[in-house]
Amino acid sequence: MATPKAAARLNELGQSAWLDLIGRKLVREGGLKRMIHEDGIRGVTANPAIFEKAIAESDEYDEQLAALAVEDKSPLEIYERMAMNDVQNACDVLRPLFDATEGADGFCSLEVSPLLAYETDTTVVEAQRFWKGVDRPNLLVKIPATVEGIPAIRQATALGISVNITLIFSVKVYEQVIEAYLSGLEERHAKGEPLAQIHSVASFFVSRVDSLIDKKLEALGTPDSKSLLGTIAVANAKEAYQLYQKTIDSPRWKKLEEAGATRQRPLWASTGTKNKAYKDTLYVDELIGKDTVNTLPLPTLQAFNDHGLVADTVTLGVPEARRQLKKLGELGIDLEEACRQLTKEGVVLFEKAFGQLLHVIDARASAIRHKRQVRWQEALGRREAEGEAAIASAREGKLGARLWNRDVTLWSSEEKHQAVAKNRLGWLEVHRKMKEHLAEITEFAKAAKERFDHVVLCGMGGSSLCPDVLSRVFGKQPGGLDLRVLDSTAPDAVKNAIAGFALERTLFLISSKSGTTTEPDSFYRHYRSLAKADQFVAITDPGSDLEKLARSEGFLKSWPNPADIGGRYSALSFFGLVPAALLGLDVAALLEEAEHIALVSDAAVPPRDNLAVRLGALLGGLARKGPPSAANKLTLVLSPQLLPFGGWVEQLIAESTGKIGKGILPVDGEPLSKPSVYGDDRVFVSLSLQDEHDDRHDGAVDALAKAGHPVIRWQLPSKNSLGGEFLRWEIATAIAGAVMGLDAFDEPNVTESKEKTKALLGAAKGGTLPAEEPSLRANGVAVFASAAHANILSKAAGTLGPEATRSPAHWLAAHLALGEPGDYVALLAYVVPDDGLHAELRKLQGSVRDVTHLATTSGFGPRFLHSTGQQHKGGPKNGIFVELTVDGGADIAIPGQPYGFATLFAAQARGDLEVLIDHGLRALRLHSEDGDPGKLFELVREAARLIGKPE
């Protein structure tokens, strides 16, 4: 017969080992029953921290939590239902032991809300409710030994409720707890009510006493103080046990015991050793004795079974313990005061744990309801195995939790990358920070509306894309300003930005994180020559050159944006919210939506229901193989009112993932078509407003899924939901980067075109760029390419006859025909942007896609340099680039610079082409010499016709 384990042998000495742990699988799958038989476990205790860990880190509660979430139960209701269910089941497993020992053992505890620790009457009411709800004789209701809790203990005892008194640190308080128990029994006995069914334990906390007292002793630093290290907790507990023995020897107790009362045993709590310098079984070895309980965390139980000392020790060394307690006082350390501090801290810790527990439940329940509300659907088709593997990887790697914990090892093991990431995660909490500035933002917008009718936002990339989305999706609201976003250096774009505006009634927002970005700086220089300084507002990082300029020039306002947010993650910061307020939008509603997405994307929500983490894991997982076998073309399918949102997503994904030869290519703007025109490299994300339901649109998306293309789709209840979508996509992008092994926050190639532009401007004479000779000129169109590539295109075109050799359309057709499965086409239009041309570009995307079967993107220059340029240069080398350029209108001077906007615009177009060529990429530039972009668009259509008829 095997020797009983050490914990089981404690029973021989009159001590009961209770397990400080509860979990659904432990109870339901036989673990607790096994521990009763093998480890001698005779009871179970639990607290909010234990429940929180079980619910957050396991799937044990998923089924019940989901059912209660659908019933729309509150977090507190869900917790209580699950906790009571667990406690009932544990009580049932322990019931045979309870019956066999005639109520001496076999208990499970359930804690009254720590939020009621200082409320006597409410605690009693809750104790009654729990006692009735669980309806098990071997339940102990936990009540803390606070000043208000002690009378609640007496009342609960008098009502016939068995109580586990928690948070006892002081012998004096323990004496009050004993008095409360005796008084409650006496009150009950006086009424002629039975006592035998009432049970109680007094939980005397141990290790926390040493944790606090040791710090005080170490601060003294004397030999006498050092000699007491690690001794006071045990000495204090031994003194408490002496009080217990004195109590049960008293005539008062003997009278109650004769009436059937059961002893209130001392329970040693907090017995896990916190100081690694001490033996890990210290608070078990030294406190073994008759009529005691030791509630053991699982690691302590395992350690005690391995090397614990089983002996009657709680009554040993009492004189020495008293000497140590006396010496502590002589050193000027008030143990009673320390115990009061520990009680207060204990309540705070319990409240915090309870709050975290409710938060976890709230997050998980809200995520389940949110998933149903937005009608999330996935059909991964032939990519299902890859998708499941990516989700499993995210779950096992705890990517969501690590993101919220700001674990920079998610993206790189290199210190330089970690340093960047560490200072780029402010967007995780910025929606909460912005709530603190909500009144200020609102008041500013209100005052601005009294003076201004119009606002021109001068920015580029991350500083301008969110406001552009908001202005296009929502439009000017009643009482709001007419907002235009300027992110083009084309002279006519600069002129058009204020066309029809009364200049003196126009506010200019200069938005730049660094404060040195060329485009906003140039816009400011121009408009400052036309308007007063107090018509300007800066949004920038603290301490930037722009902030200094705003101060020295006397700007109307300067908004210092949190510096730990990169431009493309800044939508919910001042960069996005100040323009939103000026438009007249409900900024509070946008932030509430972001707060909701933060909740349902919480670290405690598993990837099954955490849609942000799930989206990121799927996108990263399907793309990580790289072309041509990967599904790395994220194709956005947006309902009409949400179409502008694609431009913001495009930059976020492209700049965050396009680097070191990897990347997810965002495809925004392609018209939806039949499945056969798409390659196997696609993953479709369909996002729509619920009130924009369109059967044809839905049917087309269904067809893609049926054809085996991976499709993810959901719907938004309202436009304000965009406040949450900004955060959802930021989280998803960061997760996708982690899955792909990419640093989602650096942009190693983004400055290359800027530097090339700078060099070209430096070489300009009299503000004019040096002349360049095209590879081909015909019909008012100049074609530019590297010599080698021009030779390839000329030969390919020549196969169709001599005329074709001199035809820009044939050259373009030959260029596009170079594409292979897994490649993509990028149409880069350096033209004066307007809504009509944007619509034409979208049509061109569809035309090229239909004949090449390649993913096709489009963008206006120089915006795309700041949005997709990083993807073009740093991502997979599988792009086919078509630049479409015009002069952009009559030149406009830039004060303080030797060149004007026309030269800057031309230098950006020319510089970007040169960088693409330097990277060995297939790039072609078509320039309309008479400034007509329509001529260029027709060339693309003609090239598509030459390639072949669309299916």
CSV table of N, CA, C and O in Angstrom, one decimal, residues 463-541:
chain,number,residue,atom,x,y,z
A,463,SER,N,-2.0,61.9,-40.9
A,463,SER,CA,-2.6,63.1,-40.3
A,463,SER,C,-3.8,63.6,-41.1
A,463,SER,O,-4.5,64.4,-40.5
A,464,SER,N,-4.1,63.1,-42.3
A,464,SER,CA,-5.2,63.6,-43.0
A,464,SER,C,-6.2,62.6,-43.5
A,464,SER,O,-7.3,62.9,-43.8
A,465,LEU,N,-5.8,61.3,-43.5
A,465,LEU,CA,-6.7,60.3,-44.0
A,465,LEU,C,-8.0,60.1,-43.2
A,465,LEU,O,-9.1,59.9,-43.7
A,466,CYS,N,-7.8,60.1,-41.8
A,466,CYS,CA,-9.0,59.9,-41.0
A,466,CYS,C,-10.0,61.1,-41.2
A,466,CYS,O,-11.2,60.9,-41.4
A,467,PRO,N,-9.5,62.3,-41.1
A,467,PRO,CA,-10.5,63.4,-41.4
A,467,PRO,C,-11.1,63.4,-42.7
A,467,PRO,O,-12.3,63.7,-42.9
A,468,ASP,N,-10.3,62.9,-43.7
A,468,ASP,CA,-10.9,62.8,-45.1
A,468,ASP,C,-12.0,61.7,-45.1
A,468,ASP,O,-13.1,61.9,-45.7
A,469,VAL,N,-11.8,60.6,-44.4
A,469,VAL,CA,-12.9,59.6,-44.3
A,469,VAL,C,-14.1,60.2,-43.6
A,469,VAL,O,-15.2,60.0,-44.1
A,470,LEU,N,-13.9,60.9,-42.5
A,470,LEU,CA,-15.1,61.4,-41.7
A,470,LEU,C,-15.8,62.4,-42.5
A,470,LEU,O,-17.1,62.5,-42.5
A,471,SER,N,-15.1,63.3,-43.2
A,471,SER,CA,-15.8,64.3,-44.0
A,471,SER,C,-16.6,63.7,-45.2
A,471,SER,O,-17.6,64.2,-45.5
A,472,ARG,N,-16.1,62.6,-45.8
A,472,ARG,CA,-16.7,62.0,-46.9
A,472,ARG,C,-17.9,61.1,-46.5
A,472,ARG,O,-18.9,61.0,-47.1
A,473,VAL,N,-17.7,60.4,-45.3
A,473,VAL,CA,-18.8,59.5,-44.8
A,473,VAL,C,-19.9,60.3,-44.2
A,473,VAL,O,-21.1,60.1,-44.5
A,474,PHE,N,-19.6,61.3,-43.4
A,474,PHE,CA,-20.6,62.0,-42.6
A,474,PHE,C,-21.1,63.3,-43.4
A,474,PHE,O,-22.2,63.7,-43.3
A,475,GLY,N,-20.1,63.9,-44.0
A,475,GLY,CA,-20.4,65.2,-44.6
A,475,GLY,C,-20.5,66.3,-43.5
A,475,GLY,O,-20.5,66.0,-42.3
A,476,LYS,N,-20.7,67.5,-44.0
A,476,LYS,CA,-20.9,68.6,-43.0
A,476,LYS,C,-22.2,68.4,-42.3
A,476,LYS,O,-23.2,68.3,-42.9
A,477,GLN,N,-22.1,68.5,-41.0
A,477,GLN,CA,-23.3,68.4,-40.1
A,477,GLN,C,-23.9,69.7,-39.8
A,477,GLN,O,-23.2,70.8,-39.9
A,478,PRO,N,-25.2,69.8,-39.4
A,478,PRO,CA,-25.8,71.1,-39.0
A,478,PRO,C,-25.0,71.8,-38.0
A,478,PRO,O,-24.6,71.2,-36.9
A,479,GLY,N,-24.6,73.0,-38.2
A,479,GLY,CA,-23.8,73.7,-37.3
A,479,GLY,C,-22.3,73.5,-37.4
A,479,GLY,O,-21.5,74.1,-36.7
A,480,GLY,N,-21.9,72.6,-38.3
A,480,GLY,CA,-20.5,72.3,-38.5
A,480,GLY,C,-19.9,73.1,-39.6
A,480,GLY,O,-20.6,73.9,-40.3
A,481,LEU,N,-18.6,73.0,-39.7
A,481,LEU,CA,-17.9,73.7,-40.7
A,481,LEU,C,-17.7,72.9,-42.0
A,481,LEU,O,-17.8,71.7,-41.9
A,482,ASP,N,-17.6,73.5,-43.1
A,482,ASP,CA,-17.3,72.9,-44.4
A,482,ASP,C,-15.9,72.6,-44.5
A,482,ASP,O,-15.0,73.5,-44.5
A,483,LEU,N,-15.5,71.3,-44.4
A,483,LEU,CA,-14.1,70.9,-44.2
A,483,LEU,C,-13.6,70.3,-45.5
A,483,LEU,O,-14.3,69.4,-46.1
A,484,ARG,N,-12.5,70.7,-46.0
A,484,ARG,CA,-11.8,70.1,-47.1
A,484,ARG,C,-10.4,69.7,-46.7
A,484,ARG,O,-9.7,70.3,-45.9
A,485,VAL,N,-10.0,68.5,-47.2
A,485,VAL,CA,-8.7,68.0,-46.9
A,485,VAL,C,-7.8,68.2,-48.1
A,485,VAL,O,-8.1,67.8,-49.2
A,486,LEU,N,-6.6,68.8,-47.9
A,486,LEU,CA,-5.6,69.1,-48.9
A,486,LEU,C,-4.4,68.2,-48.7
A,486,LEU,O,-3.7,68.3,-47.7
A,487,ASP,N,-4.2,67.2,-49.6
A,487,ASP,CA,-3.1,66.3,-49.4
A,487,ASP,C,-2.4,66.1,-50.8
A,487,ASP,O,-1.9,65.0,-51.1
A,488,SER,N,-2.6,67.1,-51.7
A,488,SER,CA,-2.0,67.0,-53.0
A,488,SER,C,-1.2,68.3,-53.2
A,488,SER,O,-1.6,69.4,-52.9
A,489,THR,N,0.0,68.2,-53.8
A,489,THR,CA,0.9,69.3,-54.1
A,489,THR,C,0.7,69.9,-55.5
A,489,THR,O,1.4,70.8,-55.9
A,490,ALA,N,-0.3,69.3,-56.2
A,490,ALA,CA,-0.6,69.8,-57.5
A,490,ALA,C,-1.1,71.3,-57.4
A,490,ALA,O,-1.9,71.6,-56.5
A,491,PRO,N,-0.5,72.2,-58.1
A,491,PRO,CA,-0.9,73.6,-58.0
A,491,PRO,C,-2.4,73.8,-58.0
A,491,PRO,O,-2.9,74.6,-57.2
A,492,ASP,N,-3.1,73.2,-58.9
A,492,ASP,CA,-4.5,73.4,-59.0
A,492,ASP,C,-5.2,72.8,-57.8
A,492,ASP,O,-6.3,73.3,-57.4
A,493,ALA,N,-4.7,71.8,-57.1
A,493,ALA,CA,-5.3,71.2,-55.9
A,493,ALA,C,-5.1,72.2,-54.8
A,493,ALA,O,-6.1,72.4,-54.0
A,494,VAL,N,-4.0,72.9,-54.7
A,494,VAL,CA,-3.8,73.9,-53.7
A,494,VAL,C,-4.7,75.1,-53.9
A,494,VAL,O,-5.3,75.6,-53.0
A,495,LYS,N,-5.0,75.4,-55.2
A,495,LYS,CA,-5.9,76.5,-55.5
A,495,LYS,C,-7.3,76.1,-55.2
A,495,LYS,O,-8.1,76.9,-54.6
A,496,ASN,N,-7.7,74.9,-55.6
A,496,ASN,CA,-9.1,74.4,-55.4
A,496,ASN,C,-9.5,74.3,-54.0
A,496,ASN,O,-10.7,74.3,-53.6
A,497,ALA,N,-8.5,74.1,-53.1
A,497,ALA,CA,-8.8,73.8,-51.7
A,497,ALA,C,-9.5,75.0,-51.0
A,497,ALA,O,-10.3,74.8,-50.1
A,498,ILE,N,-9.3,76.2,-51.6
A,498,ILE,CA,-10.0,77.3,-51.0
A,498,ILE,C,-11.0,78.0,-52.0
A,498,ILE,O,-11.6,79.1,-51.7
A,499,ALA,N,-11.2,77.3,-53.1
A,499,ALA,CA,-12.1,77.9,-54.1
A,499,ALA,C,-13.5,78.0,-53.5
A,499,ALA,O,-14.1,77.0,-53.0
A,500,GLY,N,-14.1,79.2,-53.6
A,500,GLY,CA,-15.5,79.4,-53.1
A,500,GLY,C,-15.5,79.7,-51.6
A,500,GLY,O,-16.6,80.0,-51.1
A,501,PHE,N,-14.4,79.7,-51.0
A,501,PHE,CA,-14.4,80.0,-49.5
A,501,PHE,C,-14.1,81.4,-49.3
A,501,PHE,O,-13.2,82.0,-50.1
A,502,ALA,N,-14.7,82.1,-48.4
A,502,ALA,CA,-14.3,83.4,-48.0
A,502,ALA,C,-13.1,83.3,-47.1
A,502,ALA,O,-13.1,82.7,-46.0
A,503,LEU,N,-12.0,83.8,-47.6
A,503,LEU,CA,-10.7,83.6,-47.0
A,503,LEU,C,-10.7,84.0,-45.5
A,503,LEU,O,-10.1,83.2,-44.7
A,504,GLU,N,-11.3,85.1,-45.2
A,504,GLU,CA,-11.3,85.6,-43.8
A,504,GLU,C,-12.1,84.7,-42.9
A,504,GLU,O,-12.0,84.8,-41.7
A,505,ARG,N,-13.0,83.9,-43.5
A,505,ARG,CA,-13.9,83.0,-42.7
A,505,ARG,C,-13.4,81.5,-42.8
A,505,ARG,O,-14.1,80.6,-42.5
A,506,THR,N,-12.1,81.4,-43.1
A,506,THR,CA,-11.5,80.0,-43.3
A,506,THR,C,-10.5,79.8,-42.3
A,506,THR,O,-9.6,80.6,-42.0
A,507,LEU,N,-10.6,78.6,-41.6
A,507,LEU,CA,-9.6,78.1,-40.6
A,507,LEU,C,-8.7,77.1,-41.3
A,507,LEU,O,-9.2,76.3,-42.1
A,508,PHE,N,-7.4,77.2,-41.0
A,508,PHE,CA,-6.5,76.2,-41.6
A,508,PHE,C,-5.9,75.3,-40.5
A,508,PHE,O,-5.3,75.8,-39.5
A,509,LEU,N,-6.1,74.1,-40.6
A,509,LEU,CA,-5.5,73.1,-39.7
A,509,LEU,C,-4.2,72.6,-40.4
A,509,LEU,O,-4.2,72.0,-41.5
A,510,ILE,N,-3.1,72.8,-39.7
A,510,ILE,CA,-1.8,72.2,-40.2
A,510,ILE,C,-1.5,71.0,-39.4
A,510,ILE,O,-1.1,71.1,-38.2
A,511,SER,N,-1.6,69.8,-40.0
A,511,SER,CA,-1.5,68.6,-39.2
A,511,SER,C,-0.2,67.8,-39.7
A,511,SER,O,-0.1,67.4,-40.8
A,512,SER,N,0.7,67.6,-38.7
A,512,SER,CA,1.9,66.9,-39.0
A,512,SER,C,2.5,66.4,-37.7
A,512,SER,O,2.8,67.2,-36.8
A,513,LYS,N,2.7,65.1,-37.6
A,513,LYS,CA,3.3,64.6,-36.4
A,513,LYS,C,4.7,65.1,-36.2
A,513,LYS,O,5.0,65.6,-35.1
A,514,SER,N,5.5,65.1,-37.2
A,514,SER,CA,6.9,65.5,-37.0
A,514,SER,C,7.0,67.0,-37.0
A,514,SER,O,7.9,67.6,-36.5
A,515,GLY,N,6.1,67.6,-37.8
A,515,GLY,CA,6.1,69.1,-37.9
A,515,GLY,C,7.1,69.5,-39.0
A,515,GLY,O,7.3,70.7,-39.2
A,516,THR,N,7.7,68.6,-39.7
A,516,THR,CA,8.7,68.9,-40.7
A,516,THR,C,8.3,68.3,-42.1
A,516,THR,O,9.1,68.5,-43.1
A,517,THR,N,7.1,67.7,-42.2
A,517,THR,CA,6.7,67.0,-43.4
A,517,THR,C,6.6,68.1,-44.5
A,517,THR,O,6.0,69.2,-44.3
A,518,THR,N,7.2,67.8,-45.7
A,518,THR,CA,7.3,68.8,-46.8
A,518,THR,C,6.0,69.4,-47.2
A,518,THR,O,5.8,70.6,-47.3
A,519,GLU,N,5.0,68.5,-47.4
A,519,GLU,CA,3.7,69.0,-47.9
A,519,GLU,C,3.0,69.9,-47.0
A,519,GLU,O,2.6,71.1,-47.4
A,520,PRO,N,2.7,69.6,-45.7
A,520,PRO,CA,2.0,70.5,-44.8
A,520,PRO,C,2.8,71.8,-44.6
A,520,PRO,O,2.2,72.9,-44.5
A,521,ASP,N,4.1,71.7,-44.6
A,521,ASP,CA,5.0,72.9,-44.5
A,521,ASP,C,4.8,73.8,-45.7
A,521,ASP,O,4.7,75.0,-45.5
A,522,SER,N,4.7,73.2,-46.9
A,522,SER,CA,4.6,74.0,-48.1
A,522,SER,C,3.2,74.6,-48.1
A,522,SER,O,3.0,75.8,-48.5
A,523,PHE,N,2.2,73.9,-47.7
A,523,PHE,CA,0.8,74.4,-47.6
A,523,PHE,C,0.7,75.6,-46.7
A,523,PHE,O,0.1,76.6,-47.0
A,524,TYR,N,1.4,75.4,-45.5
A,524,TYR,CA,1.3,76.5,-44.5
A,524,TYR,C,2.0,77.8,-45.1
A,524,TYR,O,1.5,78.9,-45.0
A,525,ARG,N,3.1,77.6,-45.7
A,525,ARG,CA,3.9,78.8,-46.2
A,525,ARG,C,3.0,79.5,-47.2
A,525,ARG,O,3.0,80.8,-47.2
A,526,HIS,N,2.3,78.8,-48.1
A,526,HIS,CA,1.4,79.4,-49.1
A,526,HIS,C,0.3,80.2,-48.4
A,526,HIS,O,0.1,81.4,-48.7
A,527,TYR,N,-0.5,79.4,-47.6
A,527,TYR,CA,-1.7,80.0,-47.1
A,527,TYR,C,-1.4,81.1,-46.0
A,527,TYR,O,-2.2,82.0,-45.8
A,528,ARG,N,-0.3,81.0,-45.4
A,528,ARG,CA,0.1,82.1,-44.4
A,528,ARG,C,0.3,83.4,-45.1
A,528,ARG,O,0.1,84.5,-44.5
A,529,SER,N,0.7,83.3,-46.4
A,529,SER,CA,0.9,84.5,-47.1
A,529,SER,C,-0.4,85.2,-47.5
A,529,SER,O,-0.4,86.3,-47.9
A,530,LEU,N,-1.5,84.4,-47.3
A,530,LEU,CA,-2.8,84.9,-47.7
A,530,LEU,C,-3.7,85.2,-46.5
A,530,LEU,O,-4.7,86.0,-46.6
A,531,ALA,N,-3.4,84.6,-45.3
A,531,ALA,CA,-4.3,84.7,-44.2
A,531,ALA,C,-3.5,85.1,-42.9
A,531,ALA,O,-2.3,85.0,-42.9
A,532,LYS,N,-4.2,85.5,-41.9
A,532,LYS,CA,-3.6,85.9,-40.6
A,532,LYS,C,-3.2,84.6,-39.8
A,532,LYS,O,-3.7,83.6,-39.9
A,533,ALA,N,-2.2,84.9,-38.9
A,533,ALA,CA,-1.7,83.8,-38.1
A,533,ALA,C,-2.8,83.1,-37.2
A,533,ALA,O,-2.7,81.9,-37.0
A,534,ASP,N,-3.7,84.0,-36.7
A,534,ASP,CA,-4.7,83.4,-35.9
A,534,ASP,C,-5.8,82.7,-36.6
A,534,ASP,O,-6.9,82.4,-36.0
A,535,GLN,N,-5.6,82.5,-37.9
A,535,GLN,CA,-6.5,81.6,-38.6
A,535,GLN,C,-5.9,80.2,-38.8
A,535,GLN,O,-6.5,79.3,-39.4
A,536,PHE,N,-4.8,80.0,-38.1
A,536,PHE,CA,-4.1,78.7,-38.2
A,536,PHE,C,-4.2,77.9,-36.9
A,536,PHE,O,-4.1,78.5,-35.8
A,537,VAL,N,-4.3,76.6,-37.0
A,537,VAL,CA,-4.2,75.7,-35.8
A,537,VAL,C,-3.3,74.6,-36.2
A,537,VAL,O,-3.2,74.1,-37.3
A,538,ALA,N,-2.4,74.2,-35.2
A,538,ALA,CA,-1.5,73.1,-35.4
A,538,ALA,C,-1.9,71.9,-34.6
A,538,ALA,O,-2.4,72.0,-33.5
A,539,ILE,N,-1.7,70.7,-35.2
A,539,ILE,CA,-1.9,69.5,-34.5
A,539,ILE,C,-0.5,68.7,-34.8
A,539,ILE,O,-0.2,68.4,-36.0
A,540,THR,N,0.2,68.5,-33.7
A,540,THR,CA,1.6,68.0,-33.9
A,540,THR,C,2.1,67.4,-32.6
A,540,THR,O,1.4,67.4,-31.6
A,541,ASP,N,3.2,66.8,-32.7
A,541,ASP,CA,3.8,66.2,-31.5
A,541,ASP,C,4.4,67.3,-30.6
A,541,ASP,O,4.8,68.4,-31.1
